[in-house]
Short mmCIF file of N, CA and C in Angstrom, two decimals:
data_model
loop_
_atom_site.label_atom_id
_atom_site.label_comp_id
_atom_site.label_asym_id
_atom_site.label_seq_id
_atom_site.Cartn_x
_atom_site.Cartn_y
_atom_site.Cartn_z
N MET A 1 -127.10 133.19 -91.18
CA MET A 1 -127.06 131.75 -91.28
C MET A 1 -128.49 131.24 -91.02
N ASP A 2 -128.97 130.41 -91.92
CA ASP A 2 -130.33 129.89 -91.76
C ASP A 2 -130.34 128.73 -90.76
N PRO A 3 -131.52 128.31 -90.31
CA PRO A 3 -131.60 127.24 -89.30
C PRO A 3 -130.93 125.93 -89.72
N ASP A 4 -130.99 125.59 -91.00
CA ASP A 4 -130.34 124.37 -91.48
C ASP A 4 -128.82 124.47 -91.32
N ASP A 5 -128.26 125.63 -91.70
CA ASP A 5 -126.82 125.83 -91.54
C ASP A 5 -126.42 125.81 -90.07
N ARG A 6 -127.26 126.39 -89.24
CA ARG A 6 -126.96 126.39 -87.80
C ARG A 6 -126.91 124.95 -87.27
N GLN A 7 -127.85 124.15 -87.69
CA GLN A 7 -127.88 122.75 -87.28
C GLN A 7 -126.65 122.01 -87.81
N ARG A 8 -126.27 122.28 -89.05
CA ARG A 8 -125.08 121.66 -89.63
C ARG A 8 -123.82 122.09 -88.88
N PHE A 9 -123.77 123.37 -88.47
CA PHE A 9 -122.61 123.85 -87.73
C PHE A 9 -122.53 123.17 -86.36
N GLU A 10 -123.66 123.05 -85.69
CA GLU A 10 -123.67 122.37 -84.38
C GLU A 10 -123.21 120.92 -84.52
N THR A 11 -123.63 120.27 -85.59
CA THR A 11 -123.21 118.89 -85.86
C THR A 11 -121.70 118.86 -86.14
N LEU A 12 -121.22 119.80 -86.92
CA LEU A 12 -119.79 119.92 -87.21
C LEU A 12 -119.02 120.08 -85.90
N TYR A 13 -119.48 120.95 -85.03
CA TYR A 13 -118.80 121.20 -83.76
C TYR A 13 -118.76 119.93 -82.90
N ARG A 14 -119.94 119.32 -82.71
CA ARG A 14 -120.02 118.12 -81.86
C ARG A 14 -119.13 117.00 -82.40
N ALA A 15 -119.07 116.87 -83.71
CA ALA A 15 -118.31 115.78 -84.32
C ALA A 15 -116.79 116.01 -84.29
N ASN A 16 -116.36 117.27 -84.21
CA ASN A 16 -114.93 117.55 -84.39
C ASN A 16 -114.25 118.30 -83.24
N ALA A 17 -114.99 118.82 -82.31
CA ALA A 17 -114.38 119.64 -81.24
C ALA A 17 -113.38 118.83 -80.42
N ARG A 18 -113.70 117.60 -80.09
CA ARG A 18 -112.76 116.79 -79.30
C ARG A 18 -111.48 116.50 -80.07
N SER A 19 -111.59 116.26 -81.34
CA SER A 19 -110.39 116.00 -82.16
C SER A 19 -109.51 117.23 -82.24
N ILE A 20 -110.12 118.40 -82.38
CA ILE A 20 -109.35 119.65 -82.45
C ILE A 20 -108.73 119.92 -81.08
N LEU A 21 -109.46 119.66 -80.01
CA LEU A 21 -108.91 119.84 -78.66
C LEU A 21 -107.72 118.90 -78.45
N ALA A 22 -107.86 117.64 -78.84
CA ALA A 22 -106.76 116.68 -78.70
C ALA A 22 -105.55 117.13 -79.49
N TYR A 23 -105.77 117.60 -80.70
CA TYR A 23 -104.67 118.11 -81.53
C TYR A 23 -103.98 119.28 -80.81
N ALA A 24 -104.75 120.22 -80.31
CA ALA A 24 -104.18 121.40 -79.66
C ALA A 24 -103.47 121.04 -78.36
N LEU A 25 -104.01 120.08 -77.61
CA LEU A 25 -103.39 119.69 -76.34
C LEU A 25 -102.00 119.10 -76.52
N THR A 26 -101.73 118.52 -77.68
CA THR A 26 -100.40 117.97 -77.93
C THR A 26 -99.39 119.06 -78.26
N ARG A 27 -99.88 120.29 -78.42
CA ARG A 27 -99.00 121.37 -78.85
C ARG A 27 -98.97 122.57 -77.90
N THR A 28 -99.88 122.63 -76.93
CA THR A 28 -99.95 123.79 -76.04
C THR A 28 -100.63 123.42 -74.73
N SER A 29 -100.75 124.38 -73.84
CA SER A 29 -101.37 124.15 -72.53
C SER A 29 -102.89 123.95 -72.68
N ARG A 30 -103.51 123.45 -71.63
CA ARG A 30 -104.96 123.20 -71.66
C ARG A 30 -105.73 124.50 -71.91
N GLU A 31 -105.35 125.55 -71.21
CA GLU A 31 -106.04 126.84 -71.37
C GLU A 31 -105.90 127.35 -72.80
N ASP A 32 -104.69 127.31 -73.32
CA ASP A 32 -104.47 127.77 -74.69
C ASP A 32 -105.14 126.84 -75.70
N ALA A 33 -105.19 125.55 -75.40
CA ALA A 33 -105.84 124.59 -76.30
C ALA A 33 -107.33 124.90 -76.42
N GLN A 34 -107.94 125.27 -75.31
CA GLN A 34 -109.36 125.63 -75.35
C GLN A 34 -109.58 126.88 -76.20
N ASP A 35 -108.63 127.82 -76.11
CA ASP A 35 -108.71 129.01 -76.97
C ASP A 35 -108.55 128.62 -78.44
N VAL A 36 -107.67 127.67 -78.71
CA VAL A 36 -107.47 127.21 -80.09
C VAL A 36 -108.78 126.63 -80.63
N VAL A 37 -109.44 125.80 -79.84
CA VAL A 37 -110.71 125.21 -80.28
C VAL A 37 -111.73 126.31 -80.55
N ALA A 38 -111.85 127.25 -79.61
CA ALA A 38 -112.83 128.33 -79.78
C ALA A 38 -112.53 129.14 -81.04
N ASN A 39 -111.28 129.51 -81.24
CA ASN A 39 -110.92 130.32 -82.41
C ASN A 39 -111.04 129.54 -83.70
N THR A 40 -110.76 128.26 -83.66
CA THR A 40 -110.90 127.42 -84.86
C THR A 40 -112.36 127.37 -85.30
N PHE A 41 -113.26 127.18 -84.35
CA PHE A 41 -114.67 127.10 -84.72
C PHE A 41 -115.26 128.47 -85.01
N LEU A 42 -114.65 129.52 -84.49
CA LEU A 42 -115.06 130.87 -84.88
C LEU A 42 -114.76 131.08 -86.36
N VAL A 43 -113.58 130.66 -86.79
CA VAL A 43 -113.23 130.75 -88.20
C VAL A 43 -114.19 129.89 -89.03
N ALA A 44 -114.47 128.70 -88.54
CA ALA A 44 -115.40 127.82 -89.26
C ALA A 44 -116.79 128.45 -89.36
N TRP A 45 -117.22 129.12 -88.32
CA TRP A 45 -118.53 129.80 -88.32
C TRP A 45 -118.53 130.91 -89.35
N ARG A 46 -117.45 131.70 -89.36
CA ARG A 46 -117.37 132.83 -90.28
C ARG A 46 -117.22 132.39 -91.72
N ARG A 47 -116.56 131.27 -91.93
CA ARG A 47 -116.30 130.79 -93.29
C ARG A 47 -117.03 129.47 -93.53
N PHE A 48 -118.22 129.36 -93.01
CA PHE A 48 -118.95 128.10 -93.05
C PHE A 48 -119.12 127.56 -94.46
N ASP A 49 -119.26 128.45 -95.43
CA ASP A 49 -119.41 128.00 -96.82
C ASP A 49 -118.13 127.37 -97.36
N ALA A 50 -116.99 127.66 -96.74
CA ALA A 50 -115.70 127.12 -97.20
C ALA A 50 -115.36 125.78 -96.56
N VAL A 51 -116.12 125.38 -95.55
CA VAL A 51 -115.83 124.11 -94.87
C VAL A 51 -116.15 122.95 -95.82
N PRO A 52 -115.18 122.09 -96.08
CA PRO A 52 -115.41 120.98 -97.02
C PRO A 52 -116.27 119.87 -96.39
N ASP A 53 -116.66 118.93 -97.23
CA ASP A 53 -117.48 117.81 -96.76
C ASP A 53 -116.74 116.97 -95.73
N ALA A 54 -115.44 116.81 -95.88
CA ALA A 54 -114.60 116.12 -94.89
C ALA A 54 -113.89 117.23 -94.10
N PRO A 55 -114.49 117.71 -93.01
CA PRO A 55 -114.02 118.94 -92.38
C PRO A 55 -112.79 118.82 -91.49
N LEU A 56 -112.49 117.65 -90.95
CA LEU A 56 -111.42 117.55 -89.95
C LEU A 56 -110.06 118.04 -90.46
N PRO A 57 -109.61 117.64 -91.63
CA PRO A 57 -108.31 118.16 -92.09
C PRO A 57 -108.32 119.69 -92.23
N TRP A 58 -109.41 120.23 -92.73
CA TRP A 58 -109.53 121.67 -92.88
C TRP A 58 -109.49 122.35 -91.51
N LEU A 59 -110.23 121.80 -90.55
CA LEU A 59 -110.25 122.35 -89.19
C LEU A 59 -108.86 122.27 -88.55
N ILE A 60 -108.14 121.20 -88.77
CA ILE A 60 -106.78 121.08 -88.23
C ILE A 60 -105.88 122.14 -88.86
N GLY A 61 -106.05 122.39 -90.14
CA GLY A 61 -105.28 123.45 -90.80
C GLY A 61 -105.57 124.81 -90.17
N VAL A 62 -106.83 125.07 -89.87
CA VAL A 62 -107.19 126.32 -89.20
C VAL A 62 -106.56 126.35 -87.81
N ALA A 63 -106.64 125.24 -87.09
CA ALA A 63 -106.07 125.17 -85.74
C ALA A 63 -104.55 125.41 -85.78
N ARG A 64 -103.89 124.89 -86.79
CA ARG A 64 -102.43 125.13 -86.94
C ARG A 64 -102.15 126.62 -87.06
N LYS A 65 -102.96 127.31 -87.84
CA LYS A 65 -102.77 128.76 -88.02
C LYS A 65 -103.07 129.51 -86.72
N VAL A 66 -104.08 129.08 -86.00
CA VAL A 66 -104.41 129.70 -84.71
C VAL A 66 -103.25 129.51 -83.74
N LEU A 67 -102.70 128.30 -83.70
CA LEU A 67 -101.55 128.04 -82.83
C LEU A 67 -100.35 128.90 -83.22
N ALA A 68 -100.12 129.04 -84.52
CA ALA A 68 -99.01 129.88 -84.98
C ALA A 68 -99.23 131.33 -84.55
N ASP A 69 -100.46 131.81 -84.64
CA ASP A 69 -100.76 133.17 -84.19
C ASP A 69 -100.50 133.31 -82.69
N GLN A 70 -100.89 132.30 -81.92
CA GLN A 70 -100.65 132.33 -80.47
C GLN A 70 -99.16 132.40 -80.19
N ARG A 71 -98.38 131.61 -80.89
CA ARG A 71 -96.93 131.60 -80.67
C ARG A 71 -96.30 132.94 -81.03
N ARG A 72 -96.74 133.52 -82.15
CA ARG A 72 -96.22 134.83 -82.53
C ARG A 72 -96.55 135.87 -81.47
N SER A 73 -97.76 135.85 -80.98
CA SER A 73 -98.16 136.80 -79.93
C SER A 73 -97.33 136.60 -78.67
N GLU A 74 -97.10 135.35 -78.31
CA GLU A 74 -96.30 135.07 -77.11
C GLU A 74 -94.86 135.54 -77.31
N ARG A 75 -94.30 135.33 -78.50
CA ARG A 75 -92.93 135.81 -78.77
C ARG A 75 -92.87 137.33 -78.67
N ARG A 76 -93.88 138.01 -79.20
CA ARG A 76 -93.91 139.47 -79.11
C ARG A 76 -93.98 139.92 -77.66
N ARG A 77 -94.85 139.29 -76.88
CA ARG A 77 -94.96 139.65 -75.46
C ARG A 77 -93.64 139.43 -74.74
N ASN A 78 -92.99 138.29 -74.99
CA ASN A 78 -91.71 138.00 -74.35
C ASN A 78 -90.63 138.98 -74.78
N ALA A 79 -90.60 139.32 -76.06
CA ALA A 79 -89.61 140.29 -76.55
C ALA A 79 -89.84 141.65 -75.91
N LEU A 80 -91.10 142.04 -75.80
CA LEU A 80 -91.41 143.32 -75.17
C LEU A 80 -91.01 143.31 -73.70
N ALA A 81 -91.29 142.23 -73.00
CA ALA A 81 -90.92 142.13 -71.59
C ALA A 81 -89.40 142.19 -71.42
N LYS A 82 -88.66 141.51 -72.31
CA LYS A 82 -87.20 141.55 -72.24
C LYS A 82 -86.68 142.96 -72.53
N ARG A 83 -87.27 143.59 -73.53
CA ARG A 83 -86.84 144.94 -73.89
C ARG A 83 -87.12 145.91 -72.74
N ILE A 84 -88.28 145.79 -72.14
CA ILE A 84 -88.61 146.66 -71.00
C ILE A 84 -87.68 146.37 -69.84
N ALA A 85 -87.44 145.09 -69.57
CA ALA A 85 -86.53 144.73 -68.47
C ALA A 85 -85.13 145.26 -68.74
N GLY A 86 -84.68 145.19 -69.99
CA GLY A 86 -83.37 145.72 -70.35
C GLY A 86 -83.30 147.23 -70.18
N ASP A 87 -84.37 147.92 -70.57
CA ASP A 87 -84.42 149.37 -70.40
C ASP A 87 -84.36 149.74 -68.92
N VAL A 88 -85.12 149.01 -68.12
CA VAL A 88 -85.15 149.29 -66.68
C VAL A 88 -83.80 148.98 -66.06
N ALA A 89 -83.18 147.87 -66.45
CA ALA A 89 -81.89 147.47 -65.88
C ALA A 89 -80.77 148.44 -66.27
N SER A 90 -80.86 149.02 -67.47
CA SER A 90 -79.79 149.90 -67.92
C SER A 90 -79.92 151.32 -67.38
N ARG A 91 -81.07 151.67 -66.85
CA ARG A 91 -81.25 153.01 -66.29
C ARG A 91 -80.70 153.07 -64.88
N PRO A 92 -80.14 154.21 -64.51
CA PRO A 92 -79.73 154.35 -63.11
C PRO A 92 -80.99 154.40 -62.24
N GLN A 93 -80.95 153.71 -61.13
CA GLN A 93 -82.11 153.65 -60.24
C GLN A 93 -82.14 154.87 -59.32
N ALA A 94 -83.25 155.50 -59.24
CA ALA A 94 -83.48 156.58 -58.30
C ALA A 94 -84.53 156.12 -57.32
N GLU A 95 -84.59 156.76 -56.19
CA GLU A 95 -85.53 156.33 -55.14
C GLU A 95 -86.97 156.34 -55.63
N GLY A 96 -87.34 157.31 -56.45
CA GLY A 96 -88.73 157.45 -56.87
C GLY A 96 -89.11 156.63 -58.07
N ASP A 97 -88.16 155.88 -58.68
CA ASP A 97 -88.45 155.15 -59.90
C ASP A 97 -89.62 154.18 -59.75
N VAL A 98 -89.64 153.42 -58.67
CA VAL A 98 -90.71 152.44 -58.48
C VAL A 98 -92.04 153.14 -58.35
N GLY A 99 -92.07 154.19 -57.58
CA GLY A 99 -93.32 154.95 -57.40
C GLY A 99 -93.79 155.58 -58.70
N VAL A 100 -92.85 156.15 -59.44
CA VAL A 100 -93.19 156.77 -60.72
C VAL A 100 -93.70 155.71 -61.69
N ALA A 101 -93.02 154.58 -61.74
CA ALA A 101 -93.44 153.51 -62.65
C ALA A 101 -94.84 153.02 -62.30
N MET A 102 -95.12 152.87 -61.03
CA MET A 102 -96.45 152.40 -60.63
C MET A 102 -97.51 153.45 -60.94
N GLU A 103 -97.16 154.73 -60.76
CA GLU A 103 -98.11 155.80 -61.09
C GLU A 103 -98.40 155.81 -62.59
N LEU A 104 -97.33 155.68 -63.39
CA LEU A 104 -97.52 155.66 -64.85
C LEU A 104 -98.34 154.45 -65.29
N ARG A 105 -98.04 153.30 -64.71
CA ARG A 105 -98.77 152.08 -65.06
C ARG A 105 -100.25 152.23 -64.74
N GLY A 106 -100.54 152.78 -63.57
CA GLY A 106 -101.94 153.00 -63.19
C GLY A 106 -102.61 154.00 -64.12
N ALA A 107 -101.90 155.07 -64.48
CA ALA A 107 -102.45 156.09 -65.36
C ALA A 107 -102.73 155.51 -66.75
N ILE A 108 -101.82 154.68 -67.23
CA ILE A 108 -102.02 154.04 -68.54
C ILE A 108 -103.25 153.14 -68.50
N GLY A 109 -103.35 152.33 -67.45
CA GLY A 109 -104.51 151.43 -67.33
C GLY A 109 -105.82 152.19 -67.28
N ILE A 110 -105.85 153.26 -66.53
CA ILE A 110 -107.08 154.06 -66.44
C ILE A 110 -107.39 154.71 -67.78
N ALA A 111 -106.36 155.25 -68.44
CA ALA A 111 -106.56 155.90 -69.74
C ALA A 111 -107.09 154.91 -70.77
N ILE A 112 -106.52 153.73 -70.81
CA ILE A 112 -107.00 152.71 -71.75
C ILE A 112 -108.42 152.30 -71.40
N GLY A 113 -108.71 152.20 -70.11
CA GLY A 113 -110.06 151.84 -69.68
C GLY A 113 -111.10 152.87 -70.05
N ARG A 114 -110.70 154.13 -70.18
CA ARG A 114 -111.64 155.19 -70.54
C ARG A 114 -111.95 155.22 -72.03
N LEU A 115 -111.10 154.58 -72.84
CA LEU A 115 -111.35 154.56 -74.28
C LEU A 115 -112.63 153.83 -74.61
N ARG A 116 -113.27 154.24 -75.70
CA ARG A 116 -114.41 153.48 -76.21
C ARG A 116 -113.91 152.10 -76.61
N PRO A 117 -114.75 151.08 -76.56
CA PRO A 117 -114.29 149.73 -76.92
C PRO A 117 -113.65 149.66 -78.31
N GLU A 118 -114.19 150.42 -79.27
CA GLU A 118 -113.62 150.40 -80.62
C GLU A 118 -112.20 150.96 -80.62
N ASP A 119 -112.00 152.07 -79.89
CA ASP A 119 -110.66 152.68 -79.83
C ASP A 119 -109.69 151.78 -79.07
N ARG A 120 -110.17 151.16 -78.00
CA ARG A 120 -109.33 150.26 -77.22
C ARG A 120 -108.87 149.09 -78.08
N GLU A 121 -109.77 148.57 -78.89
CA GLU A 121 -109.43 147.47 -79.79
C GLU A 121 -108.35 147.89 -80.78
N ILE A 122 -108.51 149.07 -81.36
CA ILE A 122 -107.55 149.58 -82.34
C ILE A 122 -106.18 149.75 -81.70
N VAL A 123 -106.13 150.39 -80.54
CA VAL A 123 -104.86 150.64 -79.85
C VAL A 123 -104.19 149.32 -79.48
N THR A 124 -104.94 148.37 -78.97
CA THR A 124 -104.31 147.10 -78.57
C THR A 124 -103.90 146.27 -79.78
N LEU A 125 -104.64 146.33 -80.87
CA LEU A 125 -104.23 145.60 -82.07
C LEU A 125 -102.88 146.10 -82.57
N VAL A 126 -102.67 147.40 -82.49
CA VAL A 126 -101.42 147.97 -82.98
C VAL A 126 -100.31 147.82 -81.95
N ALA A 127 -100.60 148.16 -80.69
CA ALA A 127 -99.55 148.17 -79.67
C ALA A 127 -99.17 146.77 -79.20
N TRP A 128 -100.14 145.91 -79.00
CA TRP A 128 -99.84 144.58 -78.44
C TRP A 128 -99.71 143.51 -79.49
N GLN A 129 -100.56 143.56 -80.52
CA GLN A 129 -100.49 142.54 -81.56
C GLN A 129 -99.51 142.91 -82.66
N GLY A 130 -99.07 144.17 -82.67
CA GLY A 130 -98.06 144.59 -83.64
C GLY A 130 -98.56 144.72 -85.07
N LEU A 131 -99.86 144.96 -85.25
CA LEU A 131 -100.38 145.09 -86.61
C LEU A 131 -99.91 146.38 -87.26
N THR A 132 -99.61 146.31 -88.53
CA THR A 132 -99.31 147.51 -89.32
C THR A 132 -100.64 148.16 -89.67
N THR A 133 -100.58 149.35 -90.24
CA THR A 133 -101.81 150.04 -90.64
C THR A 133 -102.57 149.22 -91.68
N GLU A 134 -101.83 148.61 -92.59
CA GLU A 134 -102.47 147.78 -93.61
C GLU A 134 -103.16 146.56 -92.98
N GLU A 135 -102.49 145.92 -92.04
CA GLU A 135 -103.09 144.77 -91.35
C GLU A 135 -104.27 145.21 -90.50
N LEU A 136 -104.16 146.39 -89.90
CA LEU A 136 -105.28 146.93 -89.12
C LEU A 136 -106.49 147.14 -90.03
N ALA A 137 -106.25 147.68 -91.22
CA ALA A 137 -107.34 147.90 -92.17
C ALA A 137 -108.02 146.58 -92.53
N THR A 138 -107.23 145.55 -92.74
CA THR A 138 -107.81 144.23 -93.04
C THR A 138 -108.62 143.74 -91.86
N SER A 139 -108.08 143.89 -90.66
CA SER A 139 -108.76 143.44 -89.46
C SER A 139 -110.08 144.18 -89.24
N LEU A 140 -110.08 145.47 -89.53
CA LEU A 140 -111.28 146.29 -89.34
C LEU A 140 -112.21 146.27 -90.55
N ASP A 141 -111.75 145.63 -91.63
CA ASP A 141 -112.51 145.55 -92.87
C ASP A 141 -112.85 146.95 -93.40
N CYS A 142 -111.79 147.77 -93.51
CA CYS A 142 -111.95 149.12 -94.04
C CYS A 142 -110.72 149.47 -94.86
N SER A 143 -110.71 150.65 -95.44
CA SER A 143 -109.56 151.07 -96.23
C SER A 143 -108.38 151.40 -95.32
N LYS A 144 -107.19 151.40 -95.90
CA LYS A 144 -105.98 151.73 -95.14
C LYS A 144 -106.05 153.16 -94.62
N GLY A 145 -106.58 154.08 -95.43
CA GLY A 145 -106.71 155.48 -95.01
C GLY A 145 -107.64 155.62 -93.81
N LEU A 146 -108.76 154.92 -93.85
CA LEU A 146 -109.70 155.00 -92.73
C LEU A 146 -109.10 154.36 -91.48
N ALA A 147 -108.39 153.26 -91.65
CA ALA A 147 -107.75 152.62 -90.50
C ALA A 147 -106.71 153.55 -89.89
N SER A 148 -105.94 154.23 -90.73
CA SER A 148 -104.95 155.18 -90.24
C SER A 148 -105.61 156.33 -89.49
N LEU A 149 -106.71 156.83 -90.02
CA LEU A 149 -107.44 157.91 -89.35
C LEU A 149 -108.00 157.45 -88.01
N ARG A 150 -108.59 156.27 -87.98
CA ARG A 150 -109.14 155.75 -86.72
C ARG A 150 -108.05 155.52 -85.68
N LEU A 151 -106.88 155.03 -86.13
CA LEU A 151 -105.75 154.84 -85.23
C LEU A 151 -105.27 156.19 -84.69
N HIS A 152 -105.15 157.17 -85.55
CA HIS A 152 -104.72 158.51 -85.13
C HIS A 152 -105.66 159.07 -84.07
N ARG A 153 -106.95 158.96 -84.32
CA ARG A 153 -107.94 159.48 -83.36
C ARG A 153 -107.90 158.72 -82.04
N ALA A 154 -107.74 157.41 -82.12
CA ALA A 154 -107.67 156.61 -80.88
C ALA A 154 -106.43 156.98 -80.08
N ARG A 155 -105.30 157.16 -80.77
CA ARG A 155 -104.07 157.57 -80.08
C ARG A 155 -104.24 158.94 -79.43
N ARG A 156 -104.88 159.86 -80.14
CA ARG A 156 -105.10 161.20 -79.60
C ARG A 156 -105.97 161.15 -78.34
N ARG A 157 -107.03 160.36 -78.39
CA ARG A 157 -107.89 160.22 -77.21
C ARG A 157 -107.12 159.59 -76.05
N LEU A 158 -106.33 158.56 -76.36
CA LEU A 158 -105.54 157.91 -75.31
C LEU A 158 -104.58 158.90 -74.68
N ALA A 159 -103.91 159.70 -75.50
CA ALA A 159 -102.98 160.70 -74.97
C ALA A 159 -103.71 161.71 -74.08
N ARG A 160 -104.88 162.15 -74.50
CA ARG A 160 -105.66 163.11 -73.71
C ARG A 160 -106.06 162.50 -72.37
N TYR A 161 -106.54 161.26 -72.38
CA TYR A 161 -106.93 160.62 -71.12
C TYR A 161 -105.72 160.39 -70.23
N PHE A 162 -104.60 160.04 -70.85
CA PHE A 162 -103.36 159.82 -70.09
C PHE A 162 -102.91 161.13 -69.44
N GLU A 163 -102.96 162.21 -70.20
CA GLU A 163 -102.61 163.52 -69.64
C GLU A 163 -103.53 163.89 -68.49
N ASP A 164 -104.82 163.58 -68.63
CA ASP A 164 -105.76 163.85 -67.53
C ASP A 164 -105.34 163.11 -66.27
N GLN A 165 -104.88 161.88 -66.43
CA GLN A 165 -104.48 161.09 -65.27
C GLN A 165 -103.22 161.65 -64.61
N LEU A 166 -102.28 162.13 -65.44
CA LEU A 166 -101.02 162.65 -64.91
C LEU A 166 -101.14 164.09 -64.44
N GLY A 167 -102.16 164.79 -64.95
CA GLY A 167 -102.34 166.18 -64.57
C GLY A 167 -101.39 167.13 -65.29
N ALA A 168 -100.70 166.67 -66.32
CA ALA A 168 -99.79 167.52 -67.09
C ALA A 168 -99.77 167.03 -68.53
N PRO A 169 -99.62 167.95 -69.48
CA PRO A 169 -99.56 167.52 -70.88
C PRO A 169 -98.27 166.76 -71.17
N LEU A 170 -98.36 165.85 -72.13
CA LEU A 170 -97.19 165.10 -72.56
C LEU A 170 -96.31 165.99 -73.42
N ALA A 171 -95.01 165.74 -73.37
CA ALA A 171 -94.09 166.45 -74.25
C ALA A 171 -94.37 166.05 -75.68
N ALA A 172 -94.04 166.93 -76.62
CA ALA A 172 -94.31 166.64 -78.03
C ALA A 172 -93.64 165.36 -78.49
N ASP A 173 -92.47 165.06 -77.91
CA ASP A 173 -91.77 163.83 -78.30
C ASP A 173 -91.93 162.75 -77.23
N GLY A 174 -92.94 162.88 -76.40
CA GLY A 174 -93.17 161.96 -75.29
C GLY A 174 -93.73 160.64 -75.74
N PRO A 175 -94.14 159.82 -74.78
CA PRO A 175 -94.61 158.48 -75.10
C PRO A 175 -95.84 158.49 -75.99
N SER A 176 -95.94 157.53 -76.84
CA SER A 176 -97.11 157.34 -77.67
C SER A 176 -97.27 155.87 -77.96
N VAL A 177 -98.40 155.51 -78.50
CA VAL A 177 -98.65 154.11 -78.82
C VAL A 177 -98.13 153.87 -80.22
N ARG A 178 -97.10 153.07 -80.32
CA ARG A 178 -96.48 152.75 -81.60
C ARG A 178 -96.60 151.25 -81.83
N PRO A 179 -96.71 150.84 -83.08
CA PRO A 179 -96.76 149.40 -83.35
C PRO A 179 -95.51 148.72 -82.85
N ALA A 180 -95.67 147.51 -82.36
CA ALA A 180 -94.55 146.75 -81.83
C ALA A 180 -93.46 146.55 -82.88
N LYS A 181 -93.82 146.45 -84.14
CA LYS A 181 -92.86 146.20 -85.20
C LYS A 181 -91.95 147.42 -85.45
N GLU A 182 -92.39 148.61 -85.05
CA GLU A 182 -91.62 149.80 -85.31
C GLU A 182 -90.73 150.18 -84.13
N VAL A 183 -90.88 149.54 -82.99
CA VAL A 183 -90.10 149.89 -81.81
C VAL A 183 -88.71 149.28 -81.97
N PRO A 184 -87.63 150.09 -81.75
CA PRO A 184 -86.28 149.52 -81.93
C PRO A 184 -85.95 148.50 -80.89
#
């Protein structure tokens, strides 16, 4: 982006950020509204050539899509929490369950933390955001085959780090990182 475009973008931001924030505040919390503004202007920055001369309606359209993405993510998180709670509630409780769960949670956190940032991003896009391989490829701006390969390698590294934390190899049919859309 040349200096003139940068100046035009700063003017665009100053002129419209409050309006986008006001729009978002009528639809979500203050914290989420600030994220909506940030993500809206990130899209505007990336697609600056597509911003029309009258930018506010276009920016509101982008903000609507950002809000929809936030809602979808929140629904996925809530569905996952309910599913996990249902799984936990339906299992017979043993004395060591809480300890085992906390150990596994800590091991997962450490294993994810050991991943390279690129691998961590891939794993979280698939596991938490529920992206398919095709959507992952679009997100990474690469072919579907390359996205699948990168996901496979990231999963393999995560499994190795997880095994290191537990001190034992995972069973062949043991836990793995699967897209949220494929989990029953």
